[in-house]
Amino acid sequence: MSMEKNVDEILQNIKEACEKSNRSQDEITLIAVTKTVDVDAMIEARKLDLKNFGENKPQELVRKFDFFDEEIRWHMIGHLQRNKVKYIIDKVELIHSLDNMKLAEEIQKQSVKHDKVMDVLIEINIGNEISKHGISPDELFDFVDKVKELKNIRIKGLMTVAPYMIDAEEVRPYMKKMKSLFDQLKAIEGDCIDTLSMGMSNDYKIAIEEGATMVRIGSSIFGERIY
Ligand SMILES: *Cc1c(COP(=O)(O)O)cnc(C)c1O
């Protein structure tokens, strides 16, 4: 299938998931996950009006960055090492993967250097999987209290990579847990908490039905990744 058909199908699915859950489509941001995708394919995606790109490696993001105009919003969605923050701090709109204090301190330090306030999401390991990054739900509120002391970081919400299920319907309970944590965080911190990043190619429809505001989609747009 062509990329255009893929994107049309995804937009249609997003629309249906919104209708099913009584939400407005404007609430949903589609992030095209461009890791391993070459620049030519990304230019094609840009022409299809996809303006949010998600990368999981700082080096790759930096390499591709200059090929695109300023309207593109770049998202760091993968695990971020402290020593790499300096490469992306002035390029990304949102870091989705904050999950430890040392990283927060480095983001703070680099943000001060660039005289900016960095928007972040806190990554939650909602399935308590050993193989995954993210903090456990029990630690969330203590973690938020500590991060809040860092004035050049603004917490916008939560992100998760939910457990992979062959039957996507089985992820629904995890998505519900994320939404509940998100609502608790919003009740404490207020309306500045407005972003819930969850849902990938296999489960984005369910994620939207359960309250996601950002979905991160790679293979359903660009085809299976070749590493
Ligand atoms: C690769 C990746 C995605 C996209 O996965 P697909 O299954 O290709 O849609 C989303 N989020 C993160 C954090 C990723 O690393």
CSV table of C-alpha atoms and ligand atoms in Angstrom, one decimal:
chain,number,residue,atom,x,y,z
A,1,MET,CA,0.0,0.0,0.0
A,2,SER,CA,1.1,3.6,-0.6
A,3,MET,CA,2.0,5.8,2.2
A,4,GLU,CA,-0.9,8.1,1.3
A,5,LYS,CA,-3.4,5.2,1.6
A,6,ASN,CA,-1.8,4.2,5.0
A,7,VAL,CA,-2.2,7.7,6.3
A,8,ASP,CA,-5.8,8.0,5.1
A,9,GLU,CA,-6.7,4.8,6.8
A,10,ILE,CA,-5.1,5.8,10.0
A,11,LEU,CA,-6.9,9.2,10.0
A,12,GLN,CA,-10.2,7.4,9.3
A,13,ASN,CA,-9.5,5.0,12.2
A,14,ILE,CA,-8.7,7.9,14.5
A,15,LYS,CA,-11.9,9.6,13.4
A,16,GLU,CA,-13.9,6.4,14.2
A,17,ALA,CA,-12.3,5.9,17.6
A,18,CYS,CA,-13.1,9.5,18.5
A,19,GLU,CA,-16.7,9.1,17.4
A,20,LYS,CA,-17.0,5.9,19.4
A,21,SER,CA,-15.7,7.6,22.6
A,22,ASN,CA,-17.4,10.9,22.1
A,23,ARG,CA,-14.2,12.8,21.6
A,24,SER,CA,-13.2,15.5,19.2
A,25,GLN,CA,-10.5,14.7,16.6
A,26,ASP,CA,-8.8,17.9,17.5
A,27,GLU,CA,-7.7,16.4,20.8
A,28,ILE,CA,-5.5,13.8,19.0
A,29,THR,CA,-2.0,14.5,17.7
A,30,LEU,CA,-0.6,11.9,15.3
A,31,ILE,CA,3.1,11.5,15.7
A,32,ALA,CA,4.8,9.8,12.7
A,33,VAL,CA,7.5,7.6,14.2
A,34,THR,CA,10.4,8.0,11.8
A,35,LYS,CA,13.1,5.9,13.5
A,36,THR,CA,15.0,4.0,10.8
A,37,VAL,CA,12.9,5.7,8.1
A,38,ASP,CA,15.0,7.5,5.5
A,39,VAL,CA,14.8,11.2,4.8
A,40,ASP,CA,13.0,10.7,1.4
A,41,ALA,CA,10.2,8.8,3.0
A,42,MET,CA,10.0,11.5,5.6
A,43,ILE,CA,9.7,14.2,3.0
A,44,GLU,CA,6.8,12.2,1.4
A,45,ALA,CA,5.2,12.1,4.9
A,46,ARG,CA,5.7,15.9,5.3
A,47,LYS,CA,3.9,16.4,1.9
A,48,LEU,CA,1.0,14.4,3.4
A,49,ASP,CA,0.8,17.1,6.1
A,50,LEU,CA,2.4,15.0,8.9
A,51,LYS,CA,4.1,17.6,11.0
A,52,ASN,CA,5.1,15.7,14.1
A,53,PHE,CA,8.0,13.3,13.9
A,54,GLY,CA,9.1,10.9,16.7
A,55,GLU,CA,12.6,9.6,16.9
A,56,ASN,CA,14.2,7.3,19.5
A,57,LYS,CA,17.9,8.0,19.0
A,58,PRO,CA,19.3,11.5,19.4
A,59,GLN,CA,22.0,10.9,16.7
A,60,GLU,CA,19.4,10.0,14.2
A,61,LEU,CA,17.2,13.0,15.0
A,62,VAL,CA,20.2,15.4,14.7
A,63,ARG,CA,21.2,13.8,11.4
A,64,LYS,CA,17.7,14.3,9.9
A,65,PHE,CA,16.8,17.6,11.6
A,66,ASP,CA,18.3,20.0,9.0
A,67,PHE,CA,16.4,18.4,6.1
A,68,PHE,CA,13.1,19.9,7.4
A,69,ASP,CA,11.4,23.2,7.9
A,70,GLU,CA,10.6,24.8,11.2
A,71,GLU,CA,7.0,23.7,11.1
A,72,ILE,CA,8.1,20.2,11.9
A,73,ARG,CA,7.7,19.3,15.6
A,74,TRP,CA,10.3,16.8,16.8
A,75,HIS,CA,9.5,14.4,19.6
A,76,MET,CA,12.1,12.3,21.6
A,77,ILE,CA,10.2,9.2,22.3
A,78,GLY,CA,12.9,6.7,23.2
A,79,HIS,CA,15.1,6.1,26.2
A,80,LEU,CA,17.4,9.1,26.6
A,81,GLN,CA,20.9,8.9,28.0
A,82,ARG,CA,22.0,11.9,30.0
A,83,ASN,CA,25.1,12.6,27.8
A,84,LYS,CA,22.8,12.9,24.8
A,85,VAL,CA,20.5,15.6,26.1
A,86,LYS,CA,22.7,18.4,24.9
A,87,TYR,CA,22.3,17.3,21.3
A,88,ILE,CA,18.5,17.6,21.2
A,89,ILE,CA,17.6,20.2,23.8
A,90,ASP,CA,17.3,23.0,21.2
A,91,LYS,CA,15.5,20.7,18.6
A,92,VAL,CA,12.7,18.9,20.3
A,93,GLU,CA,9.2,20.1,21.2
A,94,LEU,CA,8.6,17.4,23.8
A,95,ILE,CA,10.6,14.7,25.5
A,96,HIS,CA,8.3,11.7,26.1
A,97,SER,CA,10.7,9.6,28.1
A,98,LEU,CA,11.6,11.2,31.4
A,99,ASP,CA,12.0,8.4,33.9
A,100,ASN,CA,14.8,9.2,36.4
A,101,MET,CA,16.0,12.2,38.4
A,102,LYS,CA,19.5,12.2,37.0
A,103,LEU,CA,18.1,12.7,33.5
A,104,ALA,CA,15.7,15.4,34.9
A,105,GLU,CA,18.7,17.3,36.3
A,106,GLU,CA,20.6,17.1,33.0
A,107,ILE,CA,17.5,18.4,31.1
A,108,GLN,CA,17.3,21.2,33.7
A,109,LYS,CA,20.9,22.1,33.2
A,110,GLN,CA,20.8,22.1,29.4
A,111,SER,CA,17.5,24.1,29.4
A,112,VAL,CA,19.1,26.8,31.5
A,113,LYS,CA,22.0,26.9,29.1
A,114,HIS,CA,19.6,27.5,26.2
A,115,ASP,CA,17.4,29.8,28.2
A,116,LYS,CA,14.3,27.6,27.6
A,117,VAL,CA,11.7,25.6,29.5
A,118,MET,CA,11.6,22.1,28.2
A,119,ASP,CA,8.2,20.3,28.0
A,120,VAL,CA,8.4,16.7,29.2
A,121,LEU,CA,6.2,13.6,29.7
A,122,ILE,CA,6.9,11.1,32.4
A,123,GLU,CA,7.3,7.6,31.1
A,124,ILE,CA,5.4,5.0,33.0
A,125,ASN,CA,6.1,1.3,32.9
A,126,ILE,CA,2.4,0.4,33.1
A,127,GLY,CA,2.9,-3.4,32.7
A,128,ASN,CA,5.8,-3.5,35.2
A,129,GLU,CA,7.8,-5.2,32.5
A,130,ILE,CA,11.5,-5.9,33.2
A,131,SER,CA,12.4,-5.1,29.6
A,132,LYS,CA,10.8,-1.7,29.6
A,133,HIS,CA,11.8,1.7,30.7
A,134,GLY,CA,9.7,4.0,32.8
A,135,ILE,CA,8.8,4.5,36.4
A,136,SER,CA,6.3,2.4,38.3
A,137,PRO,CA,2.9,3.9,38.9
A,138,ASP,CA,3.5,3.9,42.7
A,139,GLU,CA,6.5,6.2,42.3
A,140,LEU,CA,4.8,8.7,40.1
A,141,PHE,CA,3.7,11.3,42.6
A,142,ASP,CA,6.9,11.4,44.6
A,143,PHE,CA,8.8,11.7,41.3
A,144,VAL,CA,6.6,14.6,40.1
A,145,ASP,CA,7.2,16.5,43.4
A,146,LYS,CA,11.0,16.3,42.8
A,147,VAL,CA,10.9,17.2,39.1
A,148,LYS,CA,8.7,20.2,39.9
A,149,GLU,CA,11.6,21.8,41.8
A,150,LEU,CA,13.4,22.1,38.5
A,151,LYS,CA,12.2,25.3,37.1
A,152,ASN,CA,13.2,24.9,33.5
A,153,ILE,CA,11.2,21.7,33.1
A,154,ARG,CA,7.5,21.7,32.6
A,155,ILE,CA,5.6,18.4,33.1
A,156,LYS,CA,2.8,18.1,30.5
A,157,GLY,CA,1.6,14.6,31.2
A,158,LEU,CA,2.4,10.9,30.8
A,159,MET,CA,3.7,8.4,28.3
A,160,THR,CA,3.7,4.7,28.1
A,161,VAL,CA,4.7,1.8,25.8
A,162,ALA,CA,2.0,-0.6,26.8
A,163,PRO,CA,2.7,-4.4,26.9
A,164,TYR,CA,2.5,-5.9,23.4
A,165,MET,CA,-0.6,-8.1,23.0
A,166,ILE,CA,-1.4,-10.2,19.9
A,167,ASP,CA,-5.0,-9.4,20.7
A,168,ALA,CA,-4.9,-5.6,21.1
A,169,GLU,CA,-8.1,-5.7,23.1
A,170,GLU,CA,-6.0,-7.1,26.0
A,171,VAL,CA,-4.2,-3.8,26.3
A,172,ARG,CA,-7.3,-2.0,27.2
A,173,PRO,CA,-6.9,-2.4,31.0
A,174,TYR,CA,-3.4,-0.9,30.9
A,175,MET,CA,-4.7,2.0,28.9
A,176,LYS,CA,-7.4,2.5,31.5
A,177,LYS,CA,-4.8,2.5,34.3
A,178,MET,CA,-2.8,5.1,32.4
A,179,LYS,CA,-5.9,7.3,32.0
A,180,SER,CA,-6.7,7.0,35.7
A,181,LEU,CA,-3.1,8.1,36.6
A,182,PHE,CA,-3.3,10.9,34.1
A,183,ASP,CA,-6.6,12.1,35.7
A,184,GLN,CA,-5.1,12.0,39.2
A,185,LEU,CA,-2.1,14.0,38.0
A,186,LYS,CA,-4.3,16.5,36.4
A,187,ALA,CA,-6.4,16.8,39.5
A,188,ILE,CA,-3.3,17.7,41.5
A,189,GLU,CA,-1.3,19.8,39.0
A,190,GLY,CA,-4.1,21.4,37.0
A,191,ASP,CA,-4.7,22.0,33.4
A,192,CYS,CA,-1.1,22.3,32.4
A,193,ILE,CA,-1.3,18.5,32.4
A,194,ASP,CA,-2.8,18.0,29.0
A,195,THR,CA,-0.9,15.2,27.2
A,196,LEU,CA,-1.3,11.5,27.4
A,197,SER,CA,1.0,9.7,24.9
A,198,MET,CA,0.0,6.1,24.3
A,199,GLY,CA,-0.9,3.9,21.4
A,200,MET,CA,1.2,2.5,18.6
A,201,SER,CA,0.4,0.8,15.3
A,202,ASN,CA,-1.2,-2.2,16.9
A,203,ASP,CA,-3.2,-0.5,19.6
A,204,TYR,CA,-3.8,3.2,18.8
A,205,LYS,CA,-7.5,2.8,18.3
A,206,ILE,CA,-8.0,1.4,21.8
A,207,ALA,CA,-5.6,4.0,23.2
A,208,ILE,CA,-7.8,6.8,21.8
A,209,GLU,CA,-11.0,5.2,23.1
A,210,GLU,CA,-9.3,5.2,26.5
A,211,GLY,CA,-8.1,8.8,26.4
A,212,ALA,CA,-4.8,9.2,24.6
A,213,THR,CA,-4.1,12.6,23.2
A,214,MET,CA,-1.0,11.6,21.3
A,215,VAL,CA,-0.5,8.4,19.3
A,216,ARG,CA,2.9,7.3,18.0
A,217,ILE,CA,2.6,5.4,14.8
A,218,GLY,CA,5.5,4.0,12.8
A,219,SER,CA,5.1,0.8,10.8
A,220,SER,CA,1.4,1.4,9.9
A,221,ILE,CA,2.6,4.5,8.0
A,222,PHE,CA,6.0,3.6,6.7
A,223,GLY,CA,5.8,-0.2,6.6
A,224,GLU,CA,7.8,-2.7,8.7
A,225,ARG,CA,11.1,-1.3,9.8
A,226,ILE,CA,14.3,-2.6,8.3
A,227,TYR,CA,17.2,-2.4,10.8
B,1,LIG,C1,8.9,2.4,17.5
B,1,LIG,C2,8.1,3.1,18.5
B,1,LIG,C3,6.7,3.4,18.2
B,1,LIG,C4,6.0,3.1,16.9
B,1,LIG,O1,5.8,1.7,16.8
B,1,LIG,P1,5.0,1.1,15.6
B,1,LIG,O2,4.6,-0.2,16.2
B,1,LIG,O3,5.9,1.0,14.5
B,1,LIG,O4,3.9,2.0,15.4
B,1,LIG,C5,6.0,4.1,19.2
B,1,LIG,N1,6.6,4.5,20.4
B,1,LIG,C6,7.9,4.2,20.7
B,1,LIG,C7,8.5,4.7,22.0
B,1,LIG,C8,8.7,3.5,19.7
B,1,LIG,O5,9.9,3.3,20.0
